[in-house]
C-alpha cells in the first residue's frame, strides 16, 4: 500500500519536466505525501505553482538560501522520506550525485536521506550514451540507486532516439515496487497467468474469449508491490507490460501450459487468472481458409487442463467465471483441480468479470470457507486474494 507514504519528487531542467505533473498527481491521488524539490533550471520549464496546486504542499526551489531555516527543515524531510525519486533527471544532476557534490537543495537532500533513491534520466541520446553519463549511472547503481531506464522516442531535438523519460506507468510502477520491498510477500516466487488464450484456426483466425487480462495483471502488480518476485504468463492483451515483473508472452493454451511448467518448479504460489480456452480446433489450417457457400464446420478438441494437471509444492489458486450456480460450480472445480482456494466470479453481475475494471468475487477455500466480497476495483480484489495467499503461506 502506498497511501500514507512520504515521497520526495526531485525535478530537474529537462523539457520532460512537465511530465512530472502526472507523477505528482497520480501519487497524490493514491494518498502519498508528495514533497517537490525543483532545481533552478526546472523552474525555467514549469512553474512551482503547478506542483503546489497538485500536491497541496509547499514546493522547495533552489532559489532559497541553503542556510535558511526552511532548508534545515527540509533535511529533516529527507530523513522522513520513504523514497526519493528524481524525474526527469538530467546528465548534470546525475554527474553531481555520482560525485557526491552538495550543490543545491536536491543534491543535499539525496546526500542526507537514507531512503531508496530512484533516478529517471531524460536527455539527448548522445548525452545518455556518453561514457561519462554511463559511468555516473553505474556508480549510482553500485550505490543501490534504482535507475529507471529511459525509453526510445521523440526527443526535444525532434529526432527519434533513446533518452526519452520512461513511461509514467513504469515510473509509478517502479516507485510502488521499491516501496513494497520487504512486504508480506517478500522473496516469494509468484506465478500469475492472465488473458484469454488464442487457439488458431488458420494463419489469420483464432478462437478466443473476452478476457481483458486486467484481473491477472492487477494480481501480478499487487504481488510485486508486496515484495514478491513475479512471473506473469500472459496471453495477448492490450495492457501495457508492467515493470519489475518477468513477463512471458504466449498465445495458445499449449504454450501457456509449457510456460507454467517452466515456471512452476521454483514457485511458491501459482495463480491461474487466465481464461484458458477449453477447446481448440483439432488442426490449424496452414493456409487461410477460403470462404465457401457451404459454410464451415470446425472440429474441436479439449485443451490441456493446466491447473488440474500441474503438481508441485506451491499454493494453487484458480479462478472460475460462472454464469449460473456460482458457488456449486466453483466448489466442484476447487475439488477437481485440487486447489487451495478458488476465486469465483459471477459474470452475469453488472460491472463484474470480463473486460471491466471492477469485479465481484466469492473466495472459496478447500476447507469450505466462503468469503463474499463486494464489488471492488480489480486491484483491490487482487489484494484481497493476496491476503488469502499470505494466510495460506503462513500455514504451509
Ligand atoms: O475453464 P475453467 O472454468 O475450468 O477454468 C477454471 C480455472 O482453470 C481457471 O483458473 C483457469 O485459468 C484454469 N484453466 C486451466 N486450463 C484450462 C482451462 C482452465 O488451467 N485448459
Short mmCIF file of C-alpha atoms and ligand atoms in Angstrom, two decimals:
data_model
loop_
_atom_site.label_atom_id
_atom_site.label_comp_id
_atom_site.label_asym_id
_atom_site.label_seq_id
_atom_site.Cartn_x
_atom_site.Cartn_y
_atom_site.Cartn_z
CA UNK A 1 0.00 0.00 0.00
CA UNK A 2 1.50 3.32 -0.91
CA UNK A 3 -1.01 5.54 0.86
CA UNK A 4 0.49 7.34 3.86
CA UNK A 5 3.99 7.14 2.41
CA UNK A 6 6.15 10.23 2.03
CA UNK A 7 7.92 10.83 -1.24
CA UNK A 8 10.37 13.47 -2.36
CA UNK A 9 9.97 14.20 -6.05
CA UNK A 10 13.01 15.98 -7.47
CA UNK A 11 12.57 17.75 -10.79
CA UNK A 12 15.46 18.98 -12.92
CA UNK A 13 15.77 21.14 -16.04
CA UNK A 14 14.51 18.99 -18.89
CA UNK A 15 11.67 19.54 -21.32
CA UNK A 16 10.19 16.37 -19.77
CA UNK A 17 9.67 18.34 -16.51
CA UNK A 18 6.02 18.84 -17.44
CA UNK A 19 5.52 15.07 -17.25
CA UNK A 20 6.39 15.21 -13.55
CA UNK A 21 2.95 16.79 -13.04
CA UNK A 22 1.39 13.44 -13.91
CA UNK A 23 3.69 11.64 -11.47
CA UNK A 24 2.85 14.13 -8.71
CA UNK A 25 -0.84 13.87 -9.50
CA UNK A 26 -1.05 10.08 -9.56
CA UNK A 27 0.92 9.75 -6.33
CA UNK A 28 -1.11 12.43 -4.56
CA UNK A 29 -4.34 10.72 -5.65
CA UNK A 30 -3.00 7.43 -4.29
CA UNK A 31 -2.71 9.06 -0.85
CA UNK A 32 1.03 9.70 -0.94
CA UNK A 33 2.52 12.85 0.62
CA UNK A 34 4.50 14.35 -2.26
CA UNK A 35 7.19 16.92 -1.47
CA UNK A 36 8.54 18.52 -4.61
CA UNK A 37 12.04 19.95 -4.95
CA UNK A 38 12.80 21.81 -8.17
CA UNK A 39 16.21 22.91 -9.40
CA UNK A 40 16.69 26.45 -10.74
CA UNK A 41 16.68 25.03 -14.27
CA UNK A 42 13.46 23.08 -13.69
CA UNK A 43 11.52 26.23 -12.85
CA UNK A 44 12.51 27.64 -16.24
CA UNK A 45 10.42 24.84 -17.73
CA UNK A 46 7.43 24.67 -15.39
CA UNK A 47 6.16 26.76 -12.52
CA UNK A 48 6.38 25.55 -8.91
CA UNK A 49 2.81 26.84 -8.56
CA UNK A 50 1.63 23.92 -10.67
CA UNK A 51 3.15 21.40 -8.27
CA UNK A 52 1.96 23.33 -5.24
CA UNK A 53 -1.59 23.05 -6.60
CA UNK A 54 -1.28 19.35 -7.48
CA UNK A 55 0.33 18.21 -4.22
CA UNK A 56 -1.23 20.74 -1.85
CA UNK A 57 2.22 21.16 -0.29
CA UNK A 58 4.86 23.88 -0.45
CA UNK A 59 7.39 23.34 -3.21
CA UNK A 60 11.08 23.73 -2.43
CA UNK A 61 13.04 25.50 -5.12
CA UNK A 62 16.73 26.16 -5.19
CA UNK A 63 16.04 29.86 -5.10
CA UNK A 64 16.01 29.52 -1.31
CA UNK A 65 19.07 30.24 0.71
CA UNK A 66 20.57 26.94 1.78
CA UNK A 67 21.27 28.31 5.25
CA UNK A 68 17.65 29.28 5.78
CA UNK A 69 15.51 27.67 8.42
CA UNK A 70 13.43 26.18 5.67
CA UNK A 71 16.32 24.20 4.23
CA UNK A 72 17.13 22.76 7.64
CA UNK A 73 13.55 21.70 7.93
CA UNK A 74 13.93 20.14 4.56
CA UNK A 75 16.83 17.98 5.64
CA UNK A 76 14.52 16.52 8.27
CA UNK A 77 12.10 15.78 5.45
CA UNK A 78 14.93 13.93 3.69
CA UNK A 79 15.23 11.80 6.79
CA UNK A 80 11.49 11.17 6.98
CA UNK A 81 11.07 10.30 3.28
CA UNK A 82 10.23 6.72 2.33
CA UNK A 83 11.63 7.26 -1.14
CA UNK A 84 13.29 9.94 -3.26
CA UNK A 85 12.64 9.99 -7.00
CA UNK A 86 14.26 12.35 -9.48
CA UNK A 87 12.20 12.53 -12.65
CA UNK A 88 13.28 13.84 -15.04
CA UNK A 89 16.98 13.62 -14.16
CA UNK A 90 19.42 15.49 -16.40
CA UNK A 91 23.01 14.45 -17.15
CA UNK A 92 24.05 17.30 -14.86
CA UNK A 93 22.23 16.10 -11.72
CA UNK A 94 23.39 12.54 -12.42
CA UNK A 95 27.01 13.78 -12.58
CA UNK A 96 26.63 15.79 -9.36
CA UNK A 97 25.10 12.87 -7.50
CA UNK A 98 27.76 10.47 -8.74
CA UNK A 99 30.42 12.89 -7.50
CA UNK A 100 28.60 13.42 -4.20
CA UNK A 101 28.52 17.19 -4.66
CA UNK A 102 26.37 19.04 -2.13
CA UNK A 103 25.36 21.69 -4.61
CA UNK A 104 21.74 22.74 -4.31
CA UNK A 105 18.79 21.54 -2.34
CA UNK A 106 18.18 18.41 -4.37
CA UNK A 107 21.77 17.14 -4.08
CA UNK A 108 21.78 17.93 -0.35
CA UNK A 109 18.54 16.03 0.12
CA UNK A 110 19.88 12.97 -1.69
CA UNK A 111 23.06 13.10 0.41
CA UNK A 112 21.02 13.45 3.60
CA UNK A 113 18.50 10.68 3.00
CA UNK A 114 18.73 7.03 3.88
CA UNK A 115 15.67 6.26 1.75
CA UNK A 116 15.99 4.47 -1.60
CA UNK A 117 16.68 6.89 -4.46
CA UNK A 118 15.21 6.39 -7.94
CA UNK A 119 16.55 8.19 -10.97
CA UNK A 120 14.62 8.54 -14.24
CA UNK A 121 17.07 10.03 -16.77
CA UNK A 122 15.84 12.18 -19.67
CA UNK A 123 18.30 13.64 -22.15
CA UNK A 124 19.55 13.54 -25.74
CA UNK A 125 20.73 10.14 -26.96
CA UNK A 126 24.39 11.11 -27.28
CA UNK A 127 24.44 12.61 -23.80
CA UNK A 128 22.84 9.49 -22.38
CA UNK A 129 25.18 7.13 -24.25
CA UNK A 130 28.25 9.21 -23.41
CA UNK A 131 30.68 7.10 -21.35
CA UNK A 132 30.75 9.86 -18.71
CA UNK A 133 27.00 9.61 -18.15
CA UNK A 134 27.07 5.82 -18.30
CA UNK A 135 29.94 5.74 -15.78
CA UNK A 136 28.00 8.05 -13.49
CA UNK A 137 24.90 5.85 -13.75
CA UNK A 138 27.00 2.75 -13.00
CA UNK A 139 28.39 4.46 -9.91
CA UNK A 140 24.90 5.31 -8.72
CA UNK A 141 23.69 1.75 -9.40
CA UNK A 142 26.60 0.41 -7.37
CA UNK A 143 25.35 2.61 -4.51
CA UNK A 144 21.90 0.97 -4.82
CA UNK A 145 20.21 3.82 -6.65
CA UNK A 146 17.43 2.46 -8.86
CA UNK A 147 17.80 3.66 -12.45
CA UNK A 148 14.56 3.73 -14.43
CA UNK A 149 15.84 3.27 -17.97
CA UNK A 150 14.77 5.91 -20.48
CA UNK A 151 12.61 4.98 -23.46
CA UNK A 152 13.15 5.42 -27.16
CA UNK A 153 11.02 8.02 -28.91
CA UNK A 154 10.81 11.64 -29.97
CA UNK A 155 13.36 13.84 -28.20
CA UNK A 156 13.48 17.60 -27.63
CA UNK A 157 15.61 17.95 -30.76
CA UNK A 158 12.78 16.49 -32.79
CA UNK A 159 14.84 13.40 -33.55
CA UNK A 160 13.93 9.86 -32.56
CA UNK A 161 16.21 8.10 -30.14
CA UNK A 162 16.97 6.70 -26.71
CA UNK A 163 16.75 9.19 -23.85
CA UNK A 164 13.06 9.98 -23.52
CA UNK A 165 11.77 9.97 -19.94
CA UNK A 166 10.46 6.48 -19.13
CA UNK A 167 6.74 5.92 -19.43
CA UNK A 168 4.86 7.36 -16.44
CA UNK A 169 3.30 3.94 -15.72
CA UNK A 170 6.79 2.47 -15.48
CA UNK A 171 7.92 5.25 -13.13
CA UNK A 172 4.89 4.80 -10.86
CA UNK A 173 5.32 1.00 -11.07
CA UNK A 174 8.98 1.29 -10.03
CA UNK A 175 8.04 3.54 -7.10
CA UNK A 176 5.38 1.06 -5.97
CA UNK A 177 7.81 -1.82 -6.30
CA UNK A 178 10.55 -0.13 -4.28
CA UNK A 179 8.07 0.94 -1.59
CA UNK A 180 6.82 -2.66 -1.43
CA UNK A 181 10.24 -4.16 -0.71
CA UNK A 182 10.11 -6.21 2.46
CA UNK A 183 6.31 -6.51 2.18
CA UNK A 184 4.35 -9.56 3.32
CA UNK A 185 5.21 -11.45 0.12
CA UNK A 186 8.92 -10.56 0.21
CA UNK A 187 11.07 -13.07 -1.66
CA UNK A 188 8.09 -15.24 -2.56
CA UNK A 189 8.06 -16.52 -6.10
CA UNK A 190 4.61 -15.95 -7.54
CA UNK A 191 3.45 -17.09 -10.96
CA UNK A 192 0.32 -15.46 -12.35
CA UNK A 193 -1.42 -16.24 -15.64
CA UNK A 194 -3.57 -13.69 -17.44
CA UNK A 195 -5.59 -13.01 -20.55
CA UNK A 196 -7.54 -15.18 -22.95
CA UNK A 197 -5.58 -17.73 -24.97
CA UNK A 198 -5.89 -17.69 -28.76
CA UNK A 199 -6.33 -21.01 -30.50
CA UNK A 200 -5.53 -20.80 -34.22
CA UNK A 201 -7.99 -21.81 -36.93
CA UNK A 202 -5.66 -20.75 -39.75
CA UNK A 203 -2.80 -18.23 -40.06
CA UNK A 204 -5.11 -15.23 -39.56
CA UNK A 205 -8.03 -16.51 -37.48
CA UNK A 206 -8.31 -17.80 -33.95
CA UNK A 207 -10.80 -18.73 -31.25
CA UNK A 208 -10.57 -16.74 -28.05
CA UNK A 209 -12.74 -15.12 -25.37
CA UNK A 210 -13.49 -11.71 -23.91
CA UNK A 211 -10.84 -11.81 -21.19
CA UNK A 212 -9.01 -8.47 -20.98
CA UNK A 213 -6.22 -9.72 -18.71
CA UNK A 214 -6.98 -6.93 -16.20
CA UNK A 215 -7.51 -9.25 -13.22
CA UNK A 216 -4.27 -11.17 -13.83
CA UNK A 217 -2.24 -8.01 -14.38
CA UNK A 218 -3.70 -6.47 -11.22
CA UNK A 219 -2.66 -9.60 -9.29
CA UNK A 220 0.84 -9.54 -10.74
CA UNK A 221 1.32 -5.84 -9.91
CA UNK A 222 -0.17 -6.18 -6.43
CA UNK A 223 2.16 -9.13 -5.69
CA UNK A 224 5.14 -7.12 -6.98
CA UNK A 225 4.13 -4.23 -4.72
CA UNK A 226 4.14 -6.56 -1.71
CA UNK A 227 7.72 -7.63 -2.35
CA UNK A 228 7.17 -10.77 -4.45
CA UNK A 229 9.24 -11.92 -7.37
CA UNK A 230 6.59 -12.22 -10.03
CA UNK A 231 6.35 -14.10 -13.31
CA UNK A 232 3.36 -13.07 -15.41
CA UNK A 233 2.46 -15.57 -18.11
CA UNK A 234 0.16 -13.69 -20.40
CA UNK A 235 -1.95 -14.42 -23.43
CA UNK A 236 -2.29 -11.40 -25.77
CA UNK A 237 -3.91 -8.34 -24.13
CA UNK A 238 -3.94 -4.63 -24.86
CA UNK A 239 -2.46 -3.81 -21.44
CA UNK A 240 0.96 -2.19 -21.04
CA UNK A 241 3.71 -4.55 -19.88
CA UNK A 242 4.19 -3.96 -16.15
CA UNK A 243 7.67 -3.05 -14.88
CA UNK A 244 9.56 -5.12 -12.36
CA UNK A 245 7.82 -8.30 -13.45
CA UNK A 246 9.14 -11.16 -15.57
CA UNK A 247 6.63 -11.20 -18.43
CA UNK A 248 6.29 -14.34 -20.54
CA UNK A 249 4.10 -13.91 -23.62
CA UNK A 250 2.16 -16.84 -25.01
CA UNK A 251 -0.68 -17.32 -27.47
CA UNK A 252 -2.20 -20.75 -27.06
CA UNK A 253 -3.24 -22.96 -24.12
CA UNK A 254 -0.46 -25.35 -25.08
CA UNK A 255 2.14 -22.54 -24.92
CA UNK A 256 0.70 -21.38 -21.62
CA UNK A 257 0.98 -24.90 -20.23
CA UNK A 258 4.65 -25.05 -21.26
CA UNK A 259 5.38 -21.66 -19.69
CA UNK A 260 3.60 -22.63 -16.45
CA UNK A 261 5.54 -25.91 -16.33
CA UNK A 262 8.80 -24.00 -16.78
CA UNK A 263 7.98 -21.51 -14.02
CA UNK A 264 6.24 -23.80 -11.53
CA UNK A 265 9.19 -25.74 -10.05
CA UNK A 266 10.54 -22.65 -8.26
CA UNK A 267 7.13 -21.14 -7.48
CA UNK A 268 5.69 -20.63 -4.01
CA UNK A 269 2.32 -19.68 -5.45
CA UNK A 270 0.53 -20.27 -8.78
CA UNK A 271 -2.47 -18.09 -9.52
CA UNK A 272 -4.30 -19.02 -12.72
CA UNK A 273 -6.34 -15.95 -13.59
CA UNK A 274 -6.11 -16.62 -17.33
CA UNK A 275 -9.18 -17.54 -19.30
CA UNK A 276 -7.67 -20.57 -20.96
CA UNK A 277 -9.65 -21.77 -23.96
CA UNK A 278 -11.35 -25.05 -23.12
CA UNK A 279 -11.44 -26.13 -26.77
CA UNK A 280 -9.20 -25.61 -29.77
CA UNK A 281 -9.52 -26.53 -33.43
CA UNK A 282 -8.17 -30.08 -33.86
CA UNK A 283 -5.99 -28.83 -36.69
CA UNK A 284 -4.95 -25.31 -37.62
CA UNK A 285 -5.03 -24.90 -41.42
CA UNK A 286 -1.67 -23.99 -42.97
CA UNK A 287 -3.25 -21.62 -45.47
CA UNK A 288 -6.02 -19.10 -44.94
CA UNK A 289 -9.33 -20.93 -45.25
CA UNK A 290 -11.35 -19.71 -48.24
CA UNK A 291 -14.92 -18.55 -47.89
CA UNK A 292 -17.32 -21.09 -49.39
CA UNK A 293 -21.11 -21.04 -49.72
CA UNK A 294 -21.49 -24.34 -47.90
CA UNK A 295 -20.16 -22.77 -44.67
CA UNK A 296 -17.53 -24.18 -42.37
CA UNK A 297 -17.58 -26.79 -39.65
CA UNK A 298 -14.67 -26.82 -37.25
CA UNK A 299 -13.66 -29.91 -35.38
CA UNK A 300 -12.59 -29.05 -31.85
CA UNK A 301 -10.73 -30.88 -29.13
CA UNK A 302 -10.13 -30.15 -25.44
CA UNK A 303 -7.06 -28.11 -24.46
CA UNK A 304 -4.84 -29.43 -21.70
CA UNK A 305 -6.17 -28.60 -18.23
CA UNK A 306 -3.13 -26.70 -16.96
CA UNK A 307 -4.29 -26.07 -13.42
CA UNK A 308 -5.76 -29.55 -13.00
CA UNK A 309 -2.64 -31.36 -14.09
CA UNK A 310 0.17 -29.21 -12.64
CA UNK A 311 1.68 -30.61 -9.45
CA UNK A 312 4.21 -29.19 -7.08
CA UNK A 313 4.84 -27.72 -3.71
CA UNK A 314 3.07 -24.39 -4.19
CA UNK A 315 -0.19 -22.73 -3.20
CA UNK A 316 -2.60 -23.30 -6.08
CA UNK A 317 -5.24 -20.68 -6.78
CA UNK A 318 -7.81 -20.86 -9.58
CA UNK A 319 -10.45 -18.57 -10.98
CA UNK A 320 -13.91 -19.62 -12.07
CA UNK A 321 -16.07 -17.46 -14.28
CA UNK A 322 -19.62 -18.72 -13.93
CA UNK A 323 -22.96 -17.62 -15.31
CA UNK A 324 -25.03 -19.94 -13.07
CA UNK A 325 -24.75 -21.87 -9.77
CA UNK A 326 -21.64 -19.88 -8.85
CA UNK A 327 -20.71 -21.46 -5.54
CA UNK A 328 -21.64 -25.01 -6.52
CA UNK A 329 -19.68 -24.93 -9.78
CA UNK A 330 -16.70 -23.22 -8.20
CA UNK A 331 -16.60 -25.81 -5.39
CA UNK A 332 -16.59 -28.58 -7.95
CA UNK A 333 -13.59 -27.00 -9.75
CA UNK A 334 -11.79 -26.44 -6.47
CA UNK A 335 -12.04 -30.20 -5.77
CA UNK A 336 -11.33 -31.38 -9.32
CA UNK A 337 -8.24 -29.22 -9.69
CA UNK A 338 -7.10 -29.76 -6.07
CA UNK A 339 -6.80 -26.05 -5.37
CA UNK A 340 -6.04 -24.30 -2.10
CA UNK A 341 -8.72 -21.80 -2.97
CA UNK A 342 -10.76 -20.56 -5.87
CA UNK A 343 -11.95 -17.08 -6.79
CA UNK A 344 -15.44 -17.34 -8.26
CA UNK A 345 -16.82 -14.64 -10.41
CA UNK A 346 -20.48 -14.22 -11.32
CA UNK A 347 -20.17 -12.91 -14.86
CA UNK A 348 -23.87 -12.05 -15.00
CA UNK A 349 -23.41 -9.38 -12.28
CA UNK A 350 -23.03 -5.86 -13.70
CA UNK A 351 -19.56 -4.28 -13.78
CA UNK A 352 -18.07 -7.63 -12.89
CA UNK A 353 -15.99 -10.15 -14.80
CA UNK A 354 -14.59 -9.91 -18.32
CA UNK A 355 -13.22 -6.59 -19.53
CA UNK A 356 -14.42 -4.46 -16.59
CA UNK A 357 -12.25 -2.54 -14.12
CA UNK A 358 -14.21 -3.89 -11.19
CA UNK A 359 -15.04 -7.38 -10.03
CA UNK A 360 -17.38 -9.01 -7.57
CA UNK A 361 -15.98 -12.29 -6.39
CA UNK A 362 -16.52 -15.05 -3.86
CA UNK A 363 -13.44 -16.74 -2.44
CA UNK A 364 -13.96 -20.39 -1.50
CA UNK A 365 -11.16 -22.32 0.16
CA UNK A 366 -10.53 -26.03 0.42
CA UNK A 367 -11.86 -26.12 3.96
CA UNK A 368 -15.18 -24.83 2.68
CA UNK A 369 -14.85 -21.28 4.00
CA UNK A 370 -16.80 -18.85 1.81
CA UNK A 371 -15.94 -15.18 1.61
CA UNK A 372 -18.32 -12.99 -0.39
CA UNK A 373 -16.59 -9.77 -1.39
CA UNK A 374 -18.39 -6.61 -2.52
CA UNK A 375 -17.90 -5.07 -5.98
CA UNK A 376 -14.34 -3.67 -5.90
CA UNK A 377 -11.71 -2.34 -8.30
CA UNK A 378 -9.69 -5.28 -9.64
CA UNK A 379 -6.60 -4.02 -7.87
CA UNK A 380 -8.42 -4.25 -4.53
CA UNK A 381 -9.76 -7.72 -5.38
CA UNK A 382 -6.13 -8.65 -6.14
CA UNK A 383 -5.02 -7.50 -2.69
CA UNK A 384 -7.84 -9.48 -1.01
CA UNK A 385 -6.77 -12.59 -2.96
CA UNK A 386 -3.16 -12.00 -1.91
CA UNK A 387 -4.23 -11.57 1.73
CA UNK A 388 -5.53 -15.14 1.50
CA UNK A 389 -2.32 -16.27 -0.20
CA UNK A 390 -0.34 -14.83 2.74
CA UNK A 391 -2.59 -16.77 5.15
CA UNK A 392 -2.03 -20.00 3.24
CA UNK A 393 1.73 -19.43 3.02
CA UNK A 394 1.93 -18.94 6.77
CA UNK A 395 0.20 -22.31 7.26
CA UNK A 396 2.28 -24.22 4.70
O1 LIG B 1 -12.20 -23.36 -17.69
P1 LIG B 1 -12.49 -23.50 -16.22
O2 LIG B 1 -13.75 -22.78 -15.81
O3 LIG B 1 -12.38 -24.89 -15.72
O4 LIG B 1 -11.33 -22.64 -15.55
C1 LIG B 1 -11.17 -22.56 -14.18
C2 LIG B 1 -9.69 -22.39 -13.84
O5 LIG B 1 -8.91 -23.34 -14.54
C3 LIG B 1 -9.10 -21.04 -14.18
O6 LIG B 1 -8.25 -20.71 -13.12
C4 LIG B 1 -8.33 -21.29 -15.45
O7 LIG B 1 -7.22 -20.44 -15.55
C5 LIG B 1 -7.91 -22.73 -15.30
N1 LIG B 1 -7.83 -23.47 -16.57
C6 LIG B 1 -6.68 -24.15 -16.88
N2 LIG B 1 -6.57 -24.85 -18.04
C7 LIG B 1 -7.60 -24.92 -18.90
C8 LIG B 1 -8.79 -24.24 -18.59
C9 LIG B 1 -8.88 -23.51 -17.42
O8 LIG B 1 -5.74 -24.11 -16.12
N3 LIG B 1 -7.48 -25.62 -20.02
#
